[in-house]
Tab-separated table of C-alpha atoms in Angstrom:
chain	number	residue	atom	x	y	z
A	61	MET	CA	-22.223	2.499	-10.717
A	62	LYS	CA	-22.267	4.529	-7.486
A	63	VAL	CA	-19.029	3.980	-5.544
A	64	LEU	CA	-18.080	4.817	-1.951
A	65	VAL	CA	-14.383	4.782	-1.000
A	66	ILE	CA	-13.433	4.587	2.686
A	67	GLY	CA	-10.208	6.334	3.750
A	68	GLY	CA	-8.418	9.627	3.418
A	69	GLY	CA	-4.842	9.114	2.257
A	70	ALA	CA	-2.923	9.200	-1.013
A	71	ARG	CA	-3.898	5.582	-1.689
A	72	GLU	CA	-7.567	6.585	-1.538
A	73	HIS	CA	-6.892	9.667	-3.689
A	74	ALA	CA	-5.268	7.377	-6.285
A	75	LEU	CA	-8.293	5.049	-6.145
A	76	CYS	CA	-10.716	7.985	-6.401
A	77	ARG	CA	-8.775	9.539	-9.269
A	78	SER	CA	-8.932	6.302	-11.273
A	79	LEU	CA	-12.619	5.820	-10.444
A	80	SER	CA	-13.395	9.444	-11.410
A	81	LEU	CA	-11.923	8.764	-14.863
A	82	ASP	CA	-13.972	5.546	-15.213
A	83	PRO	CA	-16.976	6.051	-17.539
A	84	ASP	CA	-18.972	3.426	-15.622
A	85	VAL	CA	-18.833	5.418	-12.366
A	86	THR	CA	-21.862	7.712	-12.203
A	87	ALA	CA	-21.376	8.968	-8.625
A	88	LEU	CA	-18.243	8.916	-6.484
A	89	HIS	CA	-18.220	9.385	-2.714
A	90	CYS	CA	-15.382	9.210	-0.170
A	91	ALA	CA	-15.365	9.168	3.634
A	92	PRO	CA	-13.628	10.952	5.194
A	93	GLY	CA	-11.416	11.906	2.203
A	94	ASN	CA	-9.047	14.883	2.121
A	95	ALA	CA	-8.591	18.231	0.388
A	96	GLY	CA	-7.452	16.640	-2.894
A	97	ILE	CA	-10.106	13.911	-2.983
A	98	ALA	CA	-12.728	16.660	-2.583
A	99	GLU	CA	-11.940	17.731	-6.157
A	100	VAL	CA	-13.088	14.386	-7.631
A	101	ALA	CA	-15.542	12.948	-5.072
A	102	GLU	CA	-18.242	14.086	-2.661
A	103	LEU	CA	-16.895	13.874	0.892
A	104	HIS	CA	-18.741	12.516	3.918
A	105	THR	CA	-17.934	12.309	7.610
A	106	VAL	CA	-17.840	8.813	9.097
A	107	ASP	CA	-15.955	6.824	11.719
A	108	ALA	CA	-14.070	4.519	9.356
A	109	LEU	CA	-13.702	1.903	12.125
A	110	ASP	CA	-17.454	1.746	12.808
A	111	GLY	CA	-18.849	-0.938	10.522
A	112	ALA	CA	-22.490	-0.067	11.197
A	113	ALA	CA	-21.878	3.616	10.468
A	114	VAL	CA	-20.090	2.822	7.187
A	115	ALA	CA	-22.857	0.407	6.178
A	116	ASP	CA	-25.502	3.039	7.023
A	117	LEU	CA	-23.680	5.584	4.858
A	118	ALA	CA	-23.384	3.105	1.969
A	119	GLN	CA	-27.108	2.394	2.090
A	120	ARG	CA	-28.025	6.075	2.394
A	121	LEU	CA	-25.926	6.841	-0.706
A	122	GLU	CA	-27.318	3.778	-2.510
A	123	ALA	CA	-23.733	2.709	-3.170
A	124	GLU	CA	-23.349	-0.237	-5.526
A	125	LEU	CA	-19.713	-0.777	-4.520
A	126	VAL	CA	-17.838	0.092	-1.326
A	127	VAL	CA	-14.027	0.120	-1.471
A	128	VAL	CA	-12.318	-0.058	1.932
A	129	GLY	CA	-8.855	1.488	1.577
A	130	PRO	CA	-6.941	1.265	4.893
A	131	GLU	CA	-6.064	-1.821	6.910
A	132	ALA	CA	-7.489	-0.807	10.294
A	133	PRO	CA	-11.162	-0.780	9.152
A	134	LEU	CA	-10.653	-4.155	7.458
A	135	VAL	CA	-9.209	-5.742	10.599
A	136	ALA	CA	-12.076	-4.124	12.555
A	137	GLY	CA	-14.633	-5.923	10.370
A	138	VAL	CA	-16.006	-2.981	8.393
A	139	ALA	CA	-16.194	-5.026	5.169
A	140	ASP	CA	-18.214	-7.696	7.012
A	141	ALA	CA	-20.732	-5.097	8.212
A	142	VAL	CA	-21.215	-3.698	4.710
A	143	ARG	CA	-21.437	-7.173	3.154
A	144	GLU	CA	-24.118	-8.192	5.673
A	145	ARG	CA	-26.317	-5.356	4.348
A	146	GLY	CA	-26.115	-6.839	0.848
A	147	VAL	CA	-23.845	-4.123	-0.559
A	148	PRO	CA	-20.904	-5.366	-2.677
A	149	VAL	CA	-17.661	-4.481	-0.910
A	150	PHE	CA	-14.036	-4.658	-2.042
A	151	GLY	CA	-12.088	-5.757	1.006
A	152	PRO	CA	-11.588	-8.945	3.016
A	153	SER	CA	-13.460	-10.065	6.119
A	154	ALA	CA	-11.950	-9.379	9.536
A	155	GLN	CA	-10.879	-13.027	9.758
A	156	ALA	CA	-9.135	-12.981	6.375
A	157	ALA	CA	-7.605	-9.548	7.097
A	158	GLU	CA	-5.675	-11.164	9.970
A	159	LEU	CA	-3.223	-11.989	7.191
A	160	GLU	CA	-2.084	-8.403	7.785
A	161	GLY	CA	-3.409	-7.932	11.301
A	162	SER	CA	-1.166	-10.656	12.734
A	163	LYS	CA	2.318	-11.549	11.471
A	164	ALA	CA	2.043	-14.842	13.382
A	165	PHE	CA	-1.221	-15.741	11.614
A	166	ALA	CA	0.360	-14.936	8.254
A	167	LYS	CA	3.335	-17.191	9.033
A	168	ASP	CA	0.938	-20.013	9.971
A	169	VAL	CA	-0.982	-19.638	6.700
A	170	MET	CA	2.258	-19.569	4.689
A	171	ALA	CA	3.532	-22.715	6.407
A	172	ALA	CA	0.288	-24.566	5.663
A	173	ALA	CA	0.246	-23.356	2.037
A	174	GLY	CA	3.924	-24.107	1.400
A	175	VAL	CA	4.665	-20.451	0.617
A	176	PRO	CA	8.390	-19.561	0.779
A	177	THR	CA	9.185	-17.061	3.534
A	178	ALA	CA	11.841	-16.220	6.121
A	179	ARG	CA	12.408	-18.537	9.087
A	180	SER	CA	11.002	-16.901	12.199
A	181	TYR	CA	10.148	-17.127	15.886
A	182	LEU	CA	7.063	-15.749	17.637
A	183	CYS	CA	8.217	-14.290	20.962
A	184	THR	CA	6.230	-13.153	24.000
A	185	THR	CA	8.900	-13.055	26.745
A	186	PRO	CA	12.297	-11.347	27.119
A	187	ALA	CA	13.992	-14.760	27.239
A	188	GLU	CA	12.381	-15.809	23.948
A	189	ILE	CA	13.383	-12.484	22.377
A	190	ASP	CA	17.019	-12.894	23.410
A	191	ALA	CA	17.113	-16.486	22.161
A	192	ALA	CA	15.672	-15.512	18.765
A	193	LEU	CA	18.018	-12.552	18.304
A	194	ASP	CA	20.945	-14.785	19.190
A	195	ALA	CA	19.797	-17.545	16.822
A	196	PHE	CA	19.601	-15.302	13.744
A	197	GLY	CA	22.309	-12.724	14.430
A	198	ALA	CA	22.690	-9.415	12.598
A	199	PRO	CA	21.114	-7.825	10.697
A	200	TYR	CA	18.171	-8.216	13.056
A	201	VAL	CA	14.592	-8.186	11.705
A	202	VAL	CA	11.987	-7.461	14.385
A	203	LYS	CA	8.275	-7.151	13.563
A	204	ASP	CA	5.405	-6.109	15.796
A	205	ASP	CA	2.821	-8.904	15.480
A	206	GLY	CA	-0.065	-6.428	15.151
A	207	LEU	CA	-0.924	-3.446	12.983
A	208	ALA	CA	1.594	-0.598	13.201
A	209	ALA	CA	0.737	1.622	10.212
A	210	GLY	CA	3.775	0.481	8.236
A	211	LYS	CA	6.195	1.362	11.035
A	212	GLY	CA	6.195	-1.833	13.108
A	213	VAL	CA	9.335	-3.294	11.541
A	214	VAL	CA	12.908	-2.617	12.619
A	215	VAL	CA	15.885	-3.858	10.598
A	216	THR	CA	19.141	-3.060	12.353
A	217	GLU	CA	22.705	-4.190	13.034
A	218	ASP	CA	22.311	-2.949	16.624
A	219	VAL	CA	21.172	-5.763	18.919
A	220	GLU	CA	20.132	-3.323	21.652
A	221	ALA	CA	17.913	-1.377	19.233
A	222	ALA	CA	16.404	-4.665	18.065
A	223	ARG	CA	15.795	-5.784	21.649
A	224	ALA	CA	14.247	-2.436	22.616
A	225	HIS	CA	11.758	-2.613	19.729
A	226	ALA	CA	10.907	-6.221	20.558
A	227	LEU	CA	10.305	-5.450	24.227
A	228	ALA	CA	7.951	-2.598	23.274
A	229	CYS	CA	5.638	-5.057	21.465
A	230	ASP	CA	3.106	-7.365	23.137
A	231	ARG	CA	3.941	-10.153	20.701
A	232	VAL	CA	6.801	-9.950	18.255
A	233	VAL	CA	8.015	-11.940	15.265
A	234	ILE	CA	11.806	-12.147	14.918
A	235	GLU	CA	13.034	-13.575	11.648
A	236	GLU	CA	16.050	-14.145	9.459
A	237	PHE	CA	17.206	-11.289	7.245
A	238	LEU	CA	16.374	-11.721	3.567
A	239	ASP	CA	18.956	-10.446	1.101
A	240	GLY	CA	18.172	-9.051	-2.342
A	241	PRO	CA	15.893	-6.358	-3.778
A	242	GLU	CA	12.314	-5.988	-2.584
A	243	VAL	CA	9.235	-6.040	-4.817
A	244	SER	CA	5.598	-5.228	-4.102
A	245	LEU	CA	3.047	-7.272	-6.023
A	246	PHE	CA	-0.691	-6.651	-5.673
A	247	ALA	CA	-3.329	-9.177	-6.652
A	248	VAL	CA	-7.088	-8.744	-6.871
A	249	THR	CA	-9.009	-11.847	-5.807
A	250	ASP	CA	-12.590	-12.936	-5.203
A	251	GLY	CA	-11.493	-15.810	-2.971
A	252	GLU	CA	-10.877	-18.231	-5.852
A	253	THR	CA	-9.596	-16.469	-8.960
A	254	VAL	CA	-6.430	-14.403	-8.489
A	255	VAL	CA	-5.558	-11.575	-10.904
A	256	PRO	CA	-2.062	-10.138	-10.336
A	257	LEU	CA	-1.363	-6.482	-11.111
A	258	GLN	CA	1.981	-5.067	-12.288
A	259	PRO	CA	4.875	-5.134	-9.795
A	260	ALA	CA	6.285	-2.005	-8.175
A	261	GLN	CA	9.145	-1.121	-5.858
A	262	ASP	CA	8.853	1.287	-2.950
A	263	PHE	CA	11.418	3.108	-0.811
A	264	LYS	CA	10.903	2.706	2.916
A	265	ARG	CA	13.793	4.683	4.403
A	266	ALA	CA	13.319	8.394	5.032
A	267	HIS	CA	16.426	9.678	3.262
A	268	ASP	CA	18.432	9.218	0.062
A	269	ALA	CA	20.583	6.099	-0.380
A	270	ASP	CA	18.226	4.208	1.962
A	271	GLU	CA	19.463	6.101	5.002
A	272	GLY	CA	17.411	7.121	8.018
A	273	PRO	CA	14.469	5.519	9.811
A	274	ASN	CA	11.782	3.304	8.324
A	275	THR	CA	8.669	5.099	7.085
A	276	GLY	CA	5.370	4.148	5.534
A	277	GLY	CA	7.054	4.699	2.143
A	278	MET	CA	8.754	7.705	0.514
A	279	GLY	CA	8.190	6.884	-3.150
A	280	ALA	CA	7.699	4.101	-5.689
A	281	TYR	CA	8.007	3.214	-9.358
A	282	SER	CA	6.693	0.737	-11.920
A	283	PRO	CA	7.563	-1.230	-14.038
A	284	LEU	CA	10.765	-2.891	-12.811
A	285	PRO	CA	13.159	-3.099	-15.777
A	286	TRP	CA	15.575	-5.293	-13.806
A	287	ALA	CA	13.020	-7.934	-12.771
A	288	ASP	CA	12.658	-11.359	-14.402
A	289	PRO	CA	9.754	-11.206	-16.912
A	290	LYS	CA	8.477	-14.472	-15.395
A	291	LEU	CA	8.353	-13.028	-11.858
A	292	VAL	CA	4.615	-12.310	-11.778
A	293	ASP	CA	3.708	-15.795	-13.035
A	294	GLU	CA	6.080	-17.385	-10.524
A	295	VAL	CA	4.653	-15.411	-7.588
A	296	LEU	CA	1.092	-16.195	-8.702
A	297	ARG	CA	1.939	-19.921	-8.756
A	298	THR	CA	4.044	-20.178	-5.584
A	299	VAL	CA	2.646	-17.424	-3.333
A	300	LEU	CA	-0.643	-15.775	-4.256
A	301	GLN	CA	-2.802	-18.683	-5.432
A	302	PRO	CA	-1.639	-21.075	-2.657
A	303	THR	CA	-2.389	-18.426	-0.010
A	304	VAL	CA	-5.878	-17.723	-1.382
A	305	ASP	CA	-6.551	-21.456	-1.654
A	306	GLU	CA	-5.418	-22.060	1.952
A	307	LEU	CA	-7.625	-19.290	3.350
A	308	ARG	CA	-10.624	-20.686	1.432
A	309	ARG	CA	-9.826	-24.195	2.764
A	310	ARG	CA	-9.917	-22.766	6.301
A	311	GLY	CA	-13.388	-21.355	5.726
A	312	THR	CA	-12.172	-17.728	5.710
A	313	PRO	CA	-11.952	-16.886	2.003
A	314	PHE	CA	-9.970	-13.767	1.134
A	315	SER	CA	-11.778	-11.365	-1.198
A	316	GLY	CA	-10.172	-8.045	-2.029
A	317	LEU	CA	-6.573	-6.926	-2.504
A	318	LEU	CA	-3.792	-9.299	-1.468
A	319	TYR	CA	-0.450	-7.480	-1.296
A	320	ALA	CA	2.709	-9.562	-1.237
A	321	GLY	CA	5.895	-7.850	-0.100
A	322	LEU	CA	8.670	-9.948	-1.618
A	323	ALA	CA	12.429	-10.302	-1.411
A	324	ILE	CA	14.197	-11.608	-4.521
A	325	THR	CA	16.909	-13.483	-2.634
A	326	SER	CA	19.882	-15.533	-3.767
A	327	ARG	CA	17.749	-18.590	-2.923
A	328	GLY	CA	14.655	-17.433	-4.818
A	329	VAL	CA	11.527	-15.428	-4.053
A	330	ARG	CA	10.582	-15.130	-0.367
A	331	VAL	CA	7.560	-13.402	1.199
A	332	ILE	CA	8.497	-10.626	3.623
A	333	GLU	CA	4.905	-9.803	4.549
A	334	PHE	CA	1.315	-9.819	3.393
A	335	ASN	CA	-1.033	-6.849	3.473
A	336	ALA	CA	-4.794	-7.001	3.066
A	337	ARG	CA	-5.204	-3.787	1.042
A	338	PHE	CA	-3.600	-1.619	-1.615
A	339	GLY	CA	-0.166	-0.410	-0.527
A	340	ASP	CA	0.849	3.220	-0.273
A	341	PRO	CA	2.769	4.595	-2.232
A	342	GLU	CA	2.817	1.683	-4.721
A	343	THR	CA	-0.885	2.107	-5.554
A	344	GLN	CA	-0.109	5.529	-6.963
A	345	VAL	CA	2.172	4.107	-9.679
A	346	VAL	CA	0.318	0.853	-10.358
A	347	LEU	CA	-3.016	2.587	-10.975
A	348	ALA	CA	-1.269	5.223	-13.109
A	349	ARG	CA	-0.444	2.404	-15.543
A	350	LEU	CA	-3.739	0.436	-15.395
A	351	ARG	CA	-5.892	0.848	-18.507
A	352	THR	CA	-8.761	-1.484	-17.557
A	353	PRO	CA	-11.578	0.508	-15.875
A	354	LEU	CA	-11.035	0.128	-12.140
A	355	SER	CA	-14.684	-0.187	-11.098
A	356	ALA	CA	-15.205	-3.319	-13.211
A	357	LEU	CA	-12.154	-4.992	-11.675
A	358	LEU	CA	-13.071	-4.178	-8.071
A	359	HIS	CA	-16.752	-5.012	-8.560
A	360	ALA	CA	-15.864	-8.395	-10.091
A	361	ALA	CA	-13.783	-9.213	-7.014
A	362	ALA	CA	-16.588	-8.075	-4.709
A	363	THR	CA	-19.196	-10.200	-6.503
A	364	GLY	CA	-17.193	-13.366	-7.183
A	365	THR	CA	-17.040	-12.915	-10.954
A	366	LEU	CA	-13.324	-12.305	-11.574
A	367	ALA	CA	-12.972	-15.411	-13.728
A	368	ALA	CA	-15.247	-13.819	-16.342
A	369	LEU	CA	-13.254	-10.569	-16.528
A	370	PRO	CA	-11.102	-10.088	-19.660
A	371	PRO	CA	-7.313	-9.832	-19.162
A	372	LEU	CA	-6.184	-6.520	-17.717
A	373	GLY	CA	-4.840	-3.828	-20.016
A	374	TRP	CA	-1.665	-1.911	-19.103
A	375	SER	CA	0.090	1.163	-20.417
A	376	ASP	CA	3.648	0.735	-21.683
A	377	ASP	CA	4.514	3.963	-19.873
A	378	ALA	CA	6.485	4.039	-16.643
A	379	ALA	CA	5.251	5.747	-13.484
A	380	VAL	CA	7.094	7.340	-10.564
A	381	THR	CA	5.702	8.817	-7.353
A	382	VAL	CA	7.623	10.900	-4.797
A	383	VAL	CA	6.288	11.530	-1.294
A	384	VAL	CA	6.486	15.003	0.227
A	385	ALA	CA	6.654	14.538	4.005
A	386	SER	CA	6.104	17.057	6.748
A	387	HIS	CA	8.712	18.377	9.166
A	388	ASN	CA	10.020	15.640	11.510
A	389	TYR	CA	8.314	12.705	9.728
A	390	PRO	CA	8.420	9.771	10.575
A	391	GLY	CA	8.528	11.241	14.083
A	392	THR	CA	5.634	13.340	15.336
A	393	PRO	CA	4.865	15.492	12.283
A	394	ARG	CA	4.229	19.213	12.269
A	395	THR	CA	0.824	20.015	10.796
A	396	GLY	CA	-1.143	23.078	9.747
A	397	ASP	CA	1.471	24.449	7.332
A	398	PRO	CA	0.091	25.982	4.094
A	399	ILE	CA	0.847	24.076	0.880
A	400	GLY	CA	1.666	26.154	-2.192
A	401	GLY	CA	2.080	25.334	-5.879
A	402	LEU	CA	-0.811	22.897	-6.304
A	403	ALA	CA	-2.623	25.017	-8.891
A	404	GLU	CA	0.637	25.604	-10.755
A	405	VAL	CA	1.247	21.836	-11.063
A	406	ALA	CA	-2.310	21.326	-12.318
A	407	GLU	CA	-1.838	24.115	-14.877
A	408	LYS	CA	1.676	23.358	-16.121
A	409	ASP	CA	2.318	19.640	-15.585
A	410	ALA	CA	-0.989	17.798	-16.091
A	411	PRO	CA	-1.806	15.266	-17.342
A	412	GLY	CA	1.741	13.844	-17.325
A	413	ALA	CA	2.239	14.742	-13.660
A	414	TYR	CA	-0.256	15.349	-10.877
A	415	VAL	CA	-0.470	15.593	-7.098
A	416	LEU	CA	-2.239	13.026	-4.930
A	417	HIS	CA	-3.075	14.234	-1.431
A	418	ALA	CA	-2.306	12.181	1.680
A	419	GLY	CA	-2.238	14.229	4.892
A	420	THR	CA	-4.050	17.402	3.829
A	421	LYS	CA	-7.137	19.374	4.786
A	422	GLN	CA	-8.695	22.683	3.872
A	423	ASP	CA	-8.303	25.368	6.520
A	424	PRO	CA	-11.882	26.487	7.249
A	425	ALA	CA	-10.755	30.013	8.120
A	426	THR	CA	-8.579	30.764	5.094
A	427	GLY	CA	-9.646	28.157	2.528
A	428	GLU	CA	-5.984	27.208	2.107
A	429	VAL	CA	-4.876	23.596	1.756
A	430	VAL	CA	-2.670	22.796	4.765
A	431	SER	CA	-0.688	19.799	5.968
A	432	ALA	CA	-2.545	17.378	8.248
A	433	GLY	CA	-0.250	14.381	8.608
A	434	GLY	CA	3.218	12.922	8.189
A	435	ARG	CA	3.119	12.018	4.520
A	436	VAL	CA	1.437	15.024	2.946
A	437	LEU	CA	1.511	14.585	-0.850
A	438	SER	CA	2.437	12.019	-3.501
A	439	VAL	CA	3.691	13.736	-6.658
A	440	THR	CA	3.047	11.213	-9.422
A	441	ALA	CA	4.112	11.233	-13.066
A	442	THR	CA	4.139	8.982	-16.102
A	443	GLY	CA	6.538	8.930	-19.037
A	444	ALA	CA	7.838	6.824	-21.896
A	445	ASP	CA	10.421	5.343	-19.519
A	446	LEU	CA	11.460	5.710	-15.888
A	447	ALA	CA	13.889	8.531	-16.655
A	448	ALA	CA	11.135	10.574	-18.315
A	449	ALA	CA	8.644	9.843	-15.521
A	450	ARG	CA	11.261	10.770	-12.920
A	451	GLU	CA	12.048	14.056	-14.635
A	452	ARG	CA	8.367	14.977	-14.787
A	453	ALA	CA	7.724	14.035	-11.164
A	454	TYR	CA	10.617	16.063	-9.787
A	455	ARG	CA	9.861	19.028	-12.039
A	456	ALA	CA	6.310	19.106	-10.667
A	457	LEU	CA	7.546	18.594	-7.124
A	458	GLY	CA	9.790	21.636	-7.546
A	459	ARG	CA	6.679	23.825	-7.784
A	460	ILE	CA	5.384	22.633	-4.382
A	461	THR	CA	6.091	24.693	-1.280
A	462	LEU	CA	5.611	23.333	2.260
A	463	ASP	CA	7.689	24.796	5.064
A	464	GLY	CA	10.032	22.250	6.679
A	465	SER	CA	9.040	19.454	4.317
A	466	HIS	CA	11.431	16.821	3.011
A	467	HIS	CA	11.494	14.255	0.212
A	468	ARG	CA	13.915	11.797	-1.324
A	469	THR	CA	15.731	12.835	-4.504
A	470	ASP	CA	16.684	9.315	-5.614
A	471	ILE	CA	13.336	7.598	-6.231
A	472	ALA	CA	13.783	5.221	-9.218
A	473	ALA	CA	17.173	6.750	-10.028
A	474	ARG	CA	19.073	3.456	-10.083
A	475	ALA	CA	16.362	1.672	-12.067
A	476	ALA	CA	16.375	4.539	-14.568
A	477	GLY	CA	20.130	4.167	-14.970
A	478	GLU	CA	20.892	7.505	-13.340
A	479	SER	CA	22.994	6.331	-10.401
């Protein structure tokens, strides 16, 4: 199978790495990719938001599967454009991707499907914002209705900070705060059959002990030793399948990756948000544990044949990923800094630990790999348990040099019994 992956972050590097190890994949392409993906796939230049251009590239490469990684191309209808050319594509239509593109749409779908979620108000005026903030009280949860690259949510005790974020959005969803630990659960679906993957937990705050501003994610781990063994079955029954069924009933079936961000509250499981694609950095740890060849799973979803796929196989190992972020992230990041230690990790730590590239590029003048974004690398490791995976990840990370960079030191520490 010839596969084309669209995107250029650590999520896409994780997808490309798994596909490169898949014996059924005979040719692997990525557009636009990054310096790390270039080691396992042939890179191409394309405007990822231009559906016709992506479809043209897929046809030129004779791709038999296109995997759309990021959310923005999905909401822009790139999967529709590829599908219209008769090329199998893993990713929902623009209409179905509104599940991520609009928080208000997602709330409407959940209400119709009977999916448990936080009570909320959709606000468009200052008066509505003030009324909603007053109704729920602190801590305040304020969400930009549209796409915001993982940074559109503010959770704060400060009503003025909450109000300022709300006023900066065209439309905003204000909702009740959900207590309890958060879990990310991915599911692959062809619009009817839903196949859940293994749960993961990510770390959204920039600094240790969940301090600092929200980010796109600073690390993740899987499995979750503290979670109820019946959690996945419960979420499939009460959240994932009802949502897929409701979207199909509306005439906008969801085919691709449905990501449920969950809170395990004192009153049961509640949905915090839906995403329409693999999450970053959770993908890095979930795919590290998947034993079933990835191309077969994604192709089955793209062609409506998931029901015929055998049950997924999983490693008993644990996986941990730690994000190395550039200076000032999640503010405006500094870019262009050389990254050292990559070859040393590959030589001394593989295959138990490896580096997935996010915001990187190769400097054309020097040939060096340099930083090119806020989240620069995901250092990922597996081990017999979380403590072993953690030790490997941080040992490998210690070989990396990037001036001004920062990372969290407590990823999976509590779950591994270390704090």
